PDB file of C-alpha atoms in Angstrom:
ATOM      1  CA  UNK A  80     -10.536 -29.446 -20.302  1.00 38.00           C
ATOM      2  CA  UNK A  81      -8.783 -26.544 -18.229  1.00 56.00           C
ATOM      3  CA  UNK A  82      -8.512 -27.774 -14.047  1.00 77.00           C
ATOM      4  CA  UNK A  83      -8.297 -24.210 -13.338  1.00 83.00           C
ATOM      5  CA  UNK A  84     -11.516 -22.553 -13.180  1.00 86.00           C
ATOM      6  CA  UNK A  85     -11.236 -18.743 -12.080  1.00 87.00           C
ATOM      7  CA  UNK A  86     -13.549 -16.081 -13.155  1.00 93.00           C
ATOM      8  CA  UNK A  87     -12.984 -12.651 -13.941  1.00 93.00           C
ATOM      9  CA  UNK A  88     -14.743 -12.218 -10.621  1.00 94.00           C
ATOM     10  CA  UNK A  89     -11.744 -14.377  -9.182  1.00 93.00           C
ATOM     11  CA  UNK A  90      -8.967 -12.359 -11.299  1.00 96.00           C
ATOM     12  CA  UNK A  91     -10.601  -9.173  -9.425  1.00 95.00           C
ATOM     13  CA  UNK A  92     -10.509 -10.617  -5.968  1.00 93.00           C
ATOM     14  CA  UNK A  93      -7.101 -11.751  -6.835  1.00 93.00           C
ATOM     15  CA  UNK A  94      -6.351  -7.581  -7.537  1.00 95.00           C
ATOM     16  CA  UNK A  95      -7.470  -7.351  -4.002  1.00 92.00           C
ATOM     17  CA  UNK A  96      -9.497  -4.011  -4.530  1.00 92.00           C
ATOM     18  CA  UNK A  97      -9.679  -3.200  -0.307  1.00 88.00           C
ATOM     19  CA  UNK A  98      -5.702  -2.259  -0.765  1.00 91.00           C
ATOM     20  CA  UNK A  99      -5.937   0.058  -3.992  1.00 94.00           C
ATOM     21  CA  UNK A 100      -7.111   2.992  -1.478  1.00 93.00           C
ATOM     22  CA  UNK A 101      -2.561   2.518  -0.791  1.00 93.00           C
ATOM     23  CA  UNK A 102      -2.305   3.242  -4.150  1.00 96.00           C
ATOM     24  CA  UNK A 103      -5.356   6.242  -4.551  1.00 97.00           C
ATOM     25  CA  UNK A 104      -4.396   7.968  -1.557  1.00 97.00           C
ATOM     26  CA  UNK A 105      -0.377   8.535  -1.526  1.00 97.00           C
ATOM     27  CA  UNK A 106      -1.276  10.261  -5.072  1.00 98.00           C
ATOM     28  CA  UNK A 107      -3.845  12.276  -3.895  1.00 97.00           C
ATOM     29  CA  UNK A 108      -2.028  13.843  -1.098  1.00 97.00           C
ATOM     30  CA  UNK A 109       1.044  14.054  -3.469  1.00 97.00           C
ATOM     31  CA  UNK A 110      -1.470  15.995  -5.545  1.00 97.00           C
ATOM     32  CA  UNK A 111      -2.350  18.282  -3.233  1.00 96.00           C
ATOM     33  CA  UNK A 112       1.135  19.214  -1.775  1.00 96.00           C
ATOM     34  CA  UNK A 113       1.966  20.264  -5.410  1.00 97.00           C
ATOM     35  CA  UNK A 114      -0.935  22.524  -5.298  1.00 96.00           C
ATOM     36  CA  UNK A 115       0.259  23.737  -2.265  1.00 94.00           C
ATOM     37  CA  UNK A 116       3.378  24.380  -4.175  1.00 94.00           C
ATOM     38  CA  UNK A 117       1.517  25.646  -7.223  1.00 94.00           C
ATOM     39  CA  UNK A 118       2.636  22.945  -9.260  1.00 95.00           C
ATOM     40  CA  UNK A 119      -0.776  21.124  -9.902  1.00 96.00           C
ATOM     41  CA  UNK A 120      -1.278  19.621 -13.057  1.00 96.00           C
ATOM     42  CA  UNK A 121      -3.646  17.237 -13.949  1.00 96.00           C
ATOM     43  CA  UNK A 122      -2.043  14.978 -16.958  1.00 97.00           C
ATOM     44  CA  UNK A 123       1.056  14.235 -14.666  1.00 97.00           C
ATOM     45  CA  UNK A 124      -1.557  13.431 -11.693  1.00 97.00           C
ATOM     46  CA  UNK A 125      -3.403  11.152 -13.862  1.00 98.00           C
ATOM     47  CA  UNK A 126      -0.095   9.172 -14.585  1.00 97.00           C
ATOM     48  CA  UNK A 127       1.254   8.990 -11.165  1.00 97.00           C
ATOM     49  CA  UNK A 128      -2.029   7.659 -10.581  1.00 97.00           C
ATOM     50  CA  UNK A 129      -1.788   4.865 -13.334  1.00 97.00           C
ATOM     51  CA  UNK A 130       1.559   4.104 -11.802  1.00 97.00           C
ATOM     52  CA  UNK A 131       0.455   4.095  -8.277  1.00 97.00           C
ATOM     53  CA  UNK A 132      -2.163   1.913  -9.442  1.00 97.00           C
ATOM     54  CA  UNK A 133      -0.655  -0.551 -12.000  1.00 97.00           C
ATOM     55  CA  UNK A 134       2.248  -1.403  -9.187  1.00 96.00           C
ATOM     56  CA  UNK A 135      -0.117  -2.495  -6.399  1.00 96.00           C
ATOM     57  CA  UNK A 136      -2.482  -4.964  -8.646  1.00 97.00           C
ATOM     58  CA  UNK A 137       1.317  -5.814  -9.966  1.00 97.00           C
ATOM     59  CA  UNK A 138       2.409  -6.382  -6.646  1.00 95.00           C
ATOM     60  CA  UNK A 139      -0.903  -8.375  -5.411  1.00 95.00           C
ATOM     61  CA  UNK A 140      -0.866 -10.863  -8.494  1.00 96.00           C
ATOM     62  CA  UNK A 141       3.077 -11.185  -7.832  1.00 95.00           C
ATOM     63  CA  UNK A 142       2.562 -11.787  -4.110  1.00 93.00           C
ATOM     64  CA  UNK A 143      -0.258 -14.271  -5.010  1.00 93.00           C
ATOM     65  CA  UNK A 144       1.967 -16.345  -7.550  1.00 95.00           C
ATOM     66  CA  UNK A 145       5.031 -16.500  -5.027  1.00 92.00           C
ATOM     67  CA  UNK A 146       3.271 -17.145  -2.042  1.00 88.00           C
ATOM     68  CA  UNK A 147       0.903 -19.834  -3.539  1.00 89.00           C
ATOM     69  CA  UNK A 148       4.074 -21.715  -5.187  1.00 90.00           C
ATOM     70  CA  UNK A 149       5.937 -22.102  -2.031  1.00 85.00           C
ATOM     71  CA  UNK A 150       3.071 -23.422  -0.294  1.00 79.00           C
ATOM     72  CA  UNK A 151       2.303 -20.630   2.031  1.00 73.00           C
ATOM     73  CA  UNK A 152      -1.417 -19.986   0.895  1.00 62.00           C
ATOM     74  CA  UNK A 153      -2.109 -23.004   1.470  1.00 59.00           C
ATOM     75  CA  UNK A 154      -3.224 -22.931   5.073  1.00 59.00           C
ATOM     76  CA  UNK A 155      -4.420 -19.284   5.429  1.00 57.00           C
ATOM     77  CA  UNK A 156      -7.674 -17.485   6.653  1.00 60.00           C
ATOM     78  CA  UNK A 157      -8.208 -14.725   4.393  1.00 62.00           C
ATOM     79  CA  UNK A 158      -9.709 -14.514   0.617  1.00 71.00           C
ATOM     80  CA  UNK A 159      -9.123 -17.728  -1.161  1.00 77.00           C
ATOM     81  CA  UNK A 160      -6.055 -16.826  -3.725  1.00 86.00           C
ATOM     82  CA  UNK A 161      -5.767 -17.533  -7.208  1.00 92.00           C
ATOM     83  CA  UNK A 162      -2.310 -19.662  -7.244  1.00 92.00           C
ATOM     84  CA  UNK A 163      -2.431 -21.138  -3.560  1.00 87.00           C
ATOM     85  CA  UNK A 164      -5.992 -22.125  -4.174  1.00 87.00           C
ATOM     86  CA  UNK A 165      -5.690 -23.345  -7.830  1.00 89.00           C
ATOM     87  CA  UNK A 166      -7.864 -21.368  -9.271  1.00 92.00           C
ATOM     88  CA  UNK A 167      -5.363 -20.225 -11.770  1.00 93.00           C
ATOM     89  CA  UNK A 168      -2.260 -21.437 -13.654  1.00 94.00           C
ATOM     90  CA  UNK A 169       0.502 -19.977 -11.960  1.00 94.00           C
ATOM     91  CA  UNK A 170       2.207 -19.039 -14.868  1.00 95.00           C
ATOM     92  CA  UNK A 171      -0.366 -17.040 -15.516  1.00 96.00           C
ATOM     93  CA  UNK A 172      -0.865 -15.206 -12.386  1.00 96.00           C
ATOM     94  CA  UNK A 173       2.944 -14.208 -12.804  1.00 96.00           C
ATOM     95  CA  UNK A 174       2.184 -13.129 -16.204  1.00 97.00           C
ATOM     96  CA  UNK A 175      -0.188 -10.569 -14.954  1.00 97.00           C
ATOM     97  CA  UNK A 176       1.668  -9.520 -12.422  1.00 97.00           C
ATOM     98  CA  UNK A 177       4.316  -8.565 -14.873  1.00 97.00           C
ATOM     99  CA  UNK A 178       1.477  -7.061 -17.564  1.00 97.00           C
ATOM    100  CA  UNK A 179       0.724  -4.666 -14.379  1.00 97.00           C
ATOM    101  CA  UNK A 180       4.603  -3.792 -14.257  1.00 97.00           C
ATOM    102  CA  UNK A 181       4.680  -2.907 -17.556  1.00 97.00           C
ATOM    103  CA  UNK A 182       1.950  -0.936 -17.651  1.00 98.00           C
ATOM    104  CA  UNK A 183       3.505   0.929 -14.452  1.00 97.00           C
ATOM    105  CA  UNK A 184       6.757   0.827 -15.941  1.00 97.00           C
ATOM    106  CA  UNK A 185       5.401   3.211 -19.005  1.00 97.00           C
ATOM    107  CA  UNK A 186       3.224   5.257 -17.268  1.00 97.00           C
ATOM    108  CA  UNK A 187       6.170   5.770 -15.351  1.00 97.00           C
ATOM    109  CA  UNK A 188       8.529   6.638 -18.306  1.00 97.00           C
ATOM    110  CA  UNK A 189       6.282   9.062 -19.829  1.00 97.00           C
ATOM    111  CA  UNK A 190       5.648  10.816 -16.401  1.00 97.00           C
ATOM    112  CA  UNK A 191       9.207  10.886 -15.648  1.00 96.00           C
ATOM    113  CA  UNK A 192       9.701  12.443 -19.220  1.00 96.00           C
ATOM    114  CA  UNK A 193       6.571  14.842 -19.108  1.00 96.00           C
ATOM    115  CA  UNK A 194       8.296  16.025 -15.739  1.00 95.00           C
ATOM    116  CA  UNK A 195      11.489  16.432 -17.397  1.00 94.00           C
ATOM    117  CA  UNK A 196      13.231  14.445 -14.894  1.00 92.00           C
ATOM    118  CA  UNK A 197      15.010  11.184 -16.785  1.00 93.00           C
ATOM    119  CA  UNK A 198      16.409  10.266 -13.529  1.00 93.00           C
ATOM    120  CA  UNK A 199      13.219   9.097 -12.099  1.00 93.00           C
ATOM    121  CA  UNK A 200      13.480   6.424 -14.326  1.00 95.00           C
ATOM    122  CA  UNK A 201      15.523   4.567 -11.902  1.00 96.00           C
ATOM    123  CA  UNK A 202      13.369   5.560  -8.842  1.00 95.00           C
ATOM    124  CA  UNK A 203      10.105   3.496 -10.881  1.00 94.00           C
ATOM    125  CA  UNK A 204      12.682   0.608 -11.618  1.00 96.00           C
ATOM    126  CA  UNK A 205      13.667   0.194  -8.663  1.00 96.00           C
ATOM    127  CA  UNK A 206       9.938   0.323  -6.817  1.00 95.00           C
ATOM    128  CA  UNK A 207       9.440  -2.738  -9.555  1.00 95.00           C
ATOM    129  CA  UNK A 208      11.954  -4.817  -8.816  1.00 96.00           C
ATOM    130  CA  UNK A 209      10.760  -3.819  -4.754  1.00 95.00           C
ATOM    131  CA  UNK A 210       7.201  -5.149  -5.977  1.00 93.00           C
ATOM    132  CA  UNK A 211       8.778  -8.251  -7.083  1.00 95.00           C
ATOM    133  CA  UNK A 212      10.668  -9.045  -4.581  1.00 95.00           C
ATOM    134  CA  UNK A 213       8.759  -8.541  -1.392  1.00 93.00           C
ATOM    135  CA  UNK A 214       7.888 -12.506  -2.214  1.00 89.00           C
ATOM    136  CA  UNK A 215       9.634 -13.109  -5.148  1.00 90.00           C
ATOM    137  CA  UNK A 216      13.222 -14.414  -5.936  1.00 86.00           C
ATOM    138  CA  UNK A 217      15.076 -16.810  -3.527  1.00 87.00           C
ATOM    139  CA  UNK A 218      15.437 -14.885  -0.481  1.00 89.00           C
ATOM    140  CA  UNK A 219      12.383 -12.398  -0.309  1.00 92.00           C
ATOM    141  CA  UNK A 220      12.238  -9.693   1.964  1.00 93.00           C
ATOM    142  CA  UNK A 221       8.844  -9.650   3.119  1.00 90.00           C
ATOM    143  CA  UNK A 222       9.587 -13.038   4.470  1.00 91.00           C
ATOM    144  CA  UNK A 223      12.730 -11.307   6.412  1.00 92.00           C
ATOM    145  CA  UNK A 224      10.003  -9.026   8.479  1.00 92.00           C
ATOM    146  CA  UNK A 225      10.692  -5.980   5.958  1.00 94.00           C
ATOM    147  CA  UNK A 226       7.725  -5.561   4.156  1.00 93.00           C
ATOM    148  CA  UNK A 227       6.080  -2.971   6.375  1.00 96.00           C
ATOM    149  CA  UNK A 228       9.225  -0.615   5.964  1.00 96.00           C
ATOM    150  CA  UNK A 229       8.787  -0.833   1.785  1.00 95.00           C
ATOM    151  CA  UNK A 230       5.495  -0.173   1.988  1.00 95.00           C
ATOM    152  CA  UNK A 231       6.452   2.946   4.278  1.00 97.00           C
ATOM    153  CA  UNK A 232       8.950   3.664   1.887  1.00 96.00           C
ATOM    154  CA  UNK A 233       7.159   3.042  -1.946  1.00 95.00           C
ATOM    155  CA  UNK A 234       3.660   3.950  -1.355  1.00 95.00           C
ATOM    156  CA  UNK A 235       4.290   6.591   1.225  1.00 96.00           C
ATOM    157  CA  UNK A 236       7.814   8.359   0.832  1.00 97.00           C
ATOM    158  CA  UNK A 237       7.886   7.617  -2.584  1.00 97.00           C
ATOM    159  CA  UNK A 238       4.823   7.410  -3.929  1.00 97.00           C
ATOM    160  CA  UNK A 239       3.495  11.214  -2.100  1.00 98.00           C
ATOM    161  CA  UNK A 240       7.160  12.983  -2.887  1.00 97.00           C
ATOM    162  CA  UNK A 241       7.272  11.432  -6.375  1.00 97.00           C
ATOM    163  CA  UNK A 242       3.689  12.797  -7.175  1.00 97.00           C
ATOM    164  CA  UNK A 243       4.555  15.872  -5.627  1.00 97.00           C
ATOM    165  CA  UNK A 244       8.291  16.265  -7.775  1.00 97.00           C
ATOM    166  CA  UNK A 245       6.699  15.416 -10.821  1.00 97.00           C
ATOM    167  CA  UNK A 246       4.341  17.928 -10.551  1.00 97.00           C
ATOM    168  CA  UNK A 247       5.870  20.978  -8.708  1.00 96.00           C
ATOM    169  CA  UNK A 248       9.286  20.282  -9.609  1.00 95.00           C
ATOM    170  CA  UNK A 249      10.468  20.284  -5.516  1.00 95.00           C
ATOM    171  CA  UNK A 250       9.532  18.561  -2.416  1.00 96.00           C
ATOM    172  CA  UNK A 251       7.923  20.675   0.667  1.00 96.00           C
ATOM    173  CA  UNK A 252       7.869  20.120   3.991  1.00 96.00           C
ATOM    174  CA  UNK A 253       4.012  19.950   3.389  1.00 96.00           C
ATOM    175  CA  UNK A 254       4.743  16.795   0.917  1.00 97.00           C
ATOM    176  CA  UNK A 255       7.018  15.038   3.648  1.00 97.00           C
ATOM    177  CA  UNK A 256       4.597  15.399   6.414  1.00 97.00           C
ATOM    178  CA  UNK A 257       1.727  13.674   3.835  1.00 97.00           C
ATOM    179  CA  UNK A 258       4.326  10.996   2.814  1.00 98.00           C
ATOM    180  CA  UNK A 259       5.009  10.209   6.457  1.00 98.00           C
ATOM    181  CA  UNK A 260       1.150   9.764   7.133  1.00 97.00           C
ATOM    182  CA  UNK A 261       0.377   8.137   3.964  1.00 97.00           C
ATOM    183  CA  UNK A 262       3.477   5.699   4.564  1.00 97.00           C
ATOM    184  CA  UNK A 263       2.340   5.125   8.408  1.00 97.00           C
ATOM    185  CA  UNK A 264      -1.103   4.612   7.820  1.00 97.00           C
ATOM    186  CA  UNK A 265      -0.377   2.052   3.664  1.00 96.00           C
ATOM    187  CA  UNK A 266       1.984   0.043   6.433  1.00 96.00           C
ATOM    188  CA  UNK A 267      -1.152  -0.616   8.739  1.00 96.00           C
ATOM    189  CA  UNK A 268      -2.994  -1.722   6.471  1.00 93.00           C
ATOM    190  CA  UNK A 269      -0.148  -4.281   5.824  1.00 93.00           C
ATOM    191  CA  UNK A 270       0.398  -5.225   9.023  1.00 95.00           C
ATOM    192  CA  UNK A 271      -3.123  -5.721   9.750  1.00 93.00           C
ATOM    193  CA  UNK A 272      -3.164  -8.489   7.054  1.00 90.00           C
ATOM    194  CA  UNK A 273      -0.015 -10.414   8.596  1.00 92.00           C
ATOM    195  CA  UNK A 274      -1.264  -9.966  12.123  1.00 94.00           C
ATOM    196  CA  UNK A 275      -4.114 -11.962  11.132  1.00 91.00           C
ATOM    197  CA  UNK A 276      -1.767 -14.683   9.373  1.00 89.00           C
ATOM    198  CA  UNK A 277       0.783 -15.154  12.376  1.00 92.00           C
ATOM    199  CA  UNK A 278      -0.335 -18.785  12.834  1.00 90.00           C
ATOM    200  CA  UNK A 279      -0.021 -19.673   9.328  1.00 85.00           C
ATOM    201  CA  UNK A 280       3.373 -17.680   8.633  1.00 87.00           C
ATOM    202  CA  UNK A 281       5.207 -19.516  11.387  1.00 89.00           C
ATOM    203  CA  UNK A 282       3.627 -22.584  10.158  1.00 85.00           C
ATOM    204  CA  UNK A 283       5.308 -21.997   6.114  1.00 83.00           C
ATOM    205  CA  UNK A 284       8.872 -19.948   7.780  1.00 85.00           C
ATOM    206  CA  UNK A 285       7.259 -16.848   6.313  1.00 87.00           C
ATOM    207  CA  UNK A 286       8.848 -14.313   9.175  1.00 92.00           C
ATOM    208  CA  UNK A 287       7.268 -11.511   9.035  1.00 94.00           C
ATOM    209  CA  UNK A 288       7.385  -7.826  11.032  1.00 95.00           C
ATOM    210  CA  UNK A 289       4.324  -9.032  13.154  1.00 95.00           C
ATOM    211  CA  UNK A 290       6.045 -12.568  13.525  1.00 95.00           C
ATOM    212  CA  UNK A 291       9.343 -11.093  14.718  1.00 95.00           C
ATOM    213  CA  UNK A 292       7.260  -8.618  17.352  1.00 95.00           C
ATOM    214  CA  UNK A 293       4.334 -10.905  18.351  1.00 95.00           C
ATOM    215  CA  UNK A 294       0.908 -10.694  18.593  1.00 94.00           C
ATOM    216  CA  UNK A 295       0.814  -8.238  20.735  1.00 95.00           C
ATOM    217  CA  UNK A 296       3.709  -5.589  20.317  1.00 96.00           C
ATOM    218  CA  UNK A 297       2.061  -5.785  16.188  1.00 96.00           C
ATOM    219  CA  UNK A 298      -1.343  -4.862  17.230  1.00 96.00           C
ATOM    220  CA  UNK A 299       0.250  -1.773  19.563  1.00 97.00           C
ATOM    221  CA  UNK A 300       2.379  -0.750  16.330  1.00 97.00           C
ATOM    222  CA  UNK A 301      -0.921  -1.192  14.294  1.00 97.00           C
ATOM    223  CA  UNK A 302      -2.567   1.491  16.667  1.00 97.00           C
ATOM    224  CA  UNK A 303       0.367   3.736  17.070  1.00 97.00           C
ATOM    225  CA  UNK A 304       0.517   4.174  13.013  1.00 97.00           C
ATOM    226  CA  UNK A 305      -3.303   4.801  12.486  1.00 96.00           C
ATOM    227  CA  UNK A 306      -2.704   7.550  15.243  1.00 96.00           C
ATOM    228  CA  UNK A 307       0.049   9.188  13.572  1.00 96.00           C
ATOM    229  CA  UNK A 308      -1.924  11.073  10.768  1.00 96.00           C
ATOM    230  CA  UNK A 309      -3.704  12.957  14.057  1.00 96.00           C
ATOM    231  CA  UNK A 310       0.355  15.239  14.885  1.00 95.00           C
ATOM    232  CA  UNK A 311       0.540  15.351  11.742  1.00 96.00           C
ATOM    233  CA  UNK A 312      -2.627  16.894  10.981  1.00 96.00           C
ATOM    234  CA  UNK A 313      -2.215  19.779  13.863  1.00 95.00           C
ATOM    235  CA  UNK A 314       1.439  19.948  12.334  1.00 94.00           C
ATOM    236  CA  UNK A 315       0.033  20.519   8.651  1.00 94.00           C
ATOM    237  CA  UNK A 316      -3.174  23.193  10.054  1.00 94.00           C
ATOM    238  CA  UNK A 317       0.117  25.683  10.012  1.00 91.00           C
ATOM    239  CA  UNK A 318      -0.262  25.594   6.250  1.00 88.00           C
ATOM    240  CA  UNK A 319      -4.068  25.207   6.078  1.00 90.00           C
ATOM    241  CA  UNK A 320      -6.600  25.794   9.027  1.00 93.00           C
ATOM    242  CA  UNK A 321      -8.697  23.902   6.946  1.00 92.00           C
ATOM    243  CA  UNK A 322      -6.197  20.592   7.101  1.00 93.00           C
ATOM    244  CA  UNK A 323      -7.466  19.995  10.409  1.00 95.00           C
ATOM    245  CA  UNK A 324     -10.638  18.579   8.864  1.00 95.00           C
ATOM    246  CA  UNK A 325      -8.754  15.824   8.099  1.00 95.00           C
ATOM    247  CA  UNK A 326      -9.174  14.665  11.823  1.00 96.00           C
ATOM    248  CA  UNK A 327     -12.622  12.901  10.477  1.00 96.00           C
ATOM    249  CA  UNK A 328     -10.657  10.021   9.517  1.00 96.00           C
ATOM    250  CA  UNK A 329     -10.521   9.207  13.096  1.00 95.00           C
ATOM    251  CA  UNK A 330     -13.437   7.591  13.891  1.00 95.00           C
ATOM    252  CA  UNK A 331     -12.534   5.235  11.042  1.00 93.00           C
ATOM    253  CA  UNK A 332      -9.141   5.169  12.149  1.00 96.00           C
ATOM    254  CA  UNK A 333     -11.011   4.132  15.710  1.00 95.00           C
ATOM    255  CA  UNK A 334     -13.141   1.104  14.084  1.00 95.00           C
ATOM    256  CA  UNK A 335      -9.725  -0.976  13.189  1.00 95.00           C
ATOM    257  CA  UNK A 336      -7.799   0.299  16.292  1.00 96.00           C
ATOM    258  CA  UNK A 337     -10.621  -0.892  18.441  1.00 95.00           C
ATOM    259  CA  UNK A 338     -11.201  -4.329  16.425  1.00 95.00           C
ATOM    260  CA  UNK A 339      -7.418  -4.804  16.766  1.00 95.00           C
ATOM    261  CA  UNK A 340      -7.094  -4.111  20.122  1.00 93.00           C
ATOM    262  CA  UNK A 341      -9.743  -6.655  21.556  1.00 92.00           C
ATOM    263  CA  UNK A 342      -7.772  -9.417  20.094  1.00 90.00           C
ATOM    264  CA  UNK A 343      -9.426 -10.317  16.901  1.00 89.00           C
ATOM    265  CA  UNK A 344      -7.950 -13.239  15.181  1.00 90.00           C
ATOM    266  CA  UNK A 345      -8.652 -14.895  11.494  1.00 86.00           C
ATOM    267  CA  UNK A 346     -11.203 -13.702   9.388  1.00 87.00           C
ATOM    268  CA  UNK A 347     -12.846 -10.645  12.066  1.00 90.00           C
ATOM    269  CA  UNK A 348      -9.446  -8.839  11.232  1.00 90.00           C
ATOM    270  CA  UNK A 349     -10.276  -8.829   7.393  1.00 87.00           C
ATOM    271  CA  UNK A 350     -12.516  -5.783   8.072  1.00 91.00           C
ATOM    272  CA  UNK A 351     -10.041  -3.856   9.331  1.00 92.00           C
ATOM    273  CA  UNK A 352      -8.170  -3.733   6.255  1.00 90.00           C
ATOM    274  CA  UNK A 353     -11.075  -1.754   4.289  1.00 90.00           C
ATOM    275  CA  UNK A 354     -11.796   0.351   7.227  1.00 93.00           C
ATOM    276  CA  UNK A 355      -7.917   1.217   7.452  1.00 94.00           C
ATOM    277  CA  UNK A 356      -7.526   1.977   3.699  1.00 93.00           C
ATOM    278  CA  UNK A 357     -10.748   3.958   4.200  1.00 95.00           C
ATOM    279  CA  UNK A 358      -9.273   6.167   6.728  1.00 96.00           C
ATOM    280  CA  UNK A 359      -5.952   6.888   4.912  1.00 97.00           C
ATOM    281  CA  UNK A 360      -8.130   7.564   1.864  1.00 96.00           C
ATOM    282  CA  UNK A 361     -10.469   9.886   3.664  1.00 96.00           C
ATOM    283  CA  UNK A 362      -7.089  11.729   5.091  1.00 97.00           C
ATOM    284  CA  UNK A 363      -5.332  12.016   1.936  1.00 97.00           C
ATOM    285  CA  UNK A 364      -8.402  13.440   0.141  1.00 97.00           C
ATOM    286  CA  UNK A 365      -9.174  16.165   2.952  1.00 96.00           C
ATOM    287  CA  UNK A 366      -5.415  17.217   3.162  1.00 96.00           C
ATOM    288  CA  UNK A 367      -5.353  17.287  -0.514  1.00 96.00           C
ATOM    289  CA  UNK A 368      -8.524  19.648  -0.913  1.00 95.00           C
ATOM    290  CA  UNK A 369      -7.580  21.846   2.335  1.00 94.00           C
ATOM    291  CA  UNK A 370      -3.914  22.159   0.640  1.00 93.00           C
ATOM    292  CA  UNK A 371      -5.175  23.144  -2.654  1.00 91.00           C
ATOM    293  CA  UNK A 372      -7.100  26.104  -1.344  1.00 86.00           C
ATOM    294  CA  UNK A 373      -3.951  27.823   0.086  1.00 74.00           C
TER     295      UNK A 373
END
């Protein structure tokens, strides 16, 4: 009989549904910036979407595998994991990981096609191998204090312009101010999860951003990204008036600033990740509605 013993429940919790909203929401606003643009189209949304969505459940199960076989889950605070708490082979969380790549991978083709734009073949390839190797390989770069910066950089920059290109077949200024928010607010929500796993990161020699800045210099950066989306919102009313309802994402936005900023440690900062994914979510979608009634 099987020692591993995890549930479909467990394989879902393992997905880590309260970070999908940094998949949803960079597609959303890419959405909207193409109707902006009067590009929209549905079918390509819908596949940006499946890629968007396939590479962060890739990218969770691949973190989980990683993580748990060097030993750094195995002193944490958060959500028991599937690897690092042996719940699951780890061969098998790797395999999924990989299933969700390849699902990404041609979603991503047939977008790229569909878009008639070949090129942007490489662009998905290279946000796989990115979802790989934020803990994968010998020398991962989430480990090196980068992993805040990729997630600026795939689910913001690339994620919001890539839904907007494949779409509208150009990137606005509109698009870049959306990828900028979307990419601020995606690398809060990371940095809220390795705030709250400083102790245990030093512990394993997993460096990263809030371990280089500290406890305290992280939780000011934390703040200063969820507060971005508010210039950018007065900067994006210049396209739509009706943008600047996108301010309501504040008092979410306000929640996690304020849980951050009176020190909470361990499992209190766990919250903060839903009500930061909320907020981006809740941003994305008002941009993306406001946008689309230019």
């Amino acid at each position: 009989m099987s020692a591993y013993s995890a549930t479909p429940a467990d394989w879902l919790q393992g997905a880590r549904p309260h970070t999908w909203a940094n998949a949803f929401a960079p597609v959303i606003a890419g959405t909207g910036a193409a109707a902006a643009a009067h590009g929209l189209h549905w079918g390509r949304a819908l596949l940006a979407l499946i890629v968007a969505w396939a590479l962060i459940i890739g990218v969770n199960y691949a973190n989980d595998y990683s993580d748990g076989i060097r030993g750094t889950d195995d002193d944490r605070t958060g959500p028991q994991r599937l690897t690092g708490g042996g719940l699951a082979k780890p061969q098998h969380v790797k395999f999924a990981a990989f299933a969700c790549f390849g699902v990404a991978a041609i979603a991503g083709i047939s977008l790229s096609l569909a878009a008639n734009a070949a090129w942007f073949i490489l662009v998905g390839a290279v946000c796989i191998a990115g979802a790989w190797f934020y803990t994968g390989g010998k020398n991962p770069y989430g480990y090196r204090g980068f992993g805040e910066i990729a997630v600026f950089v795939f689910f913001g920059l690339v994620a919001v312009l890539g839904t907007e290109y494949t779409q509208a077949g150009r990137i606005t200024w509109t698009g870049l101010a959306l990828a900028v928010g979307i990419g601020g607010m995606s690398a809060a929500v990371n940095l809220a999860n390795n705030i709250r796993d400083i102790p245990s990161d030093k512990a394993t020699g997993k460096i990263t951003l809030a371990v280089r800045l500290g406890d305290k210099k992280s939780r000011t950066l934390f703040m200063t990204l969820l507060l971005l989306p508010v210039l950018l919102s007065i900067g994006l009313a210049f396209e739509s008036w009706a943008a600047l309802a996108s301010l309501l994402y504040f008092p979410l936005a306000l929640g996690a600033i304020r849980t951050v900023n009176r020190g909470a440690r361990g499992p209190k900062l766990i919250p903060v990740l839903g009500m930061a994914g909320r907020a981006m979510l809740m941003w994305a979608v008002i941009n993306a509605v406001a946008l689309a009634l230019v």
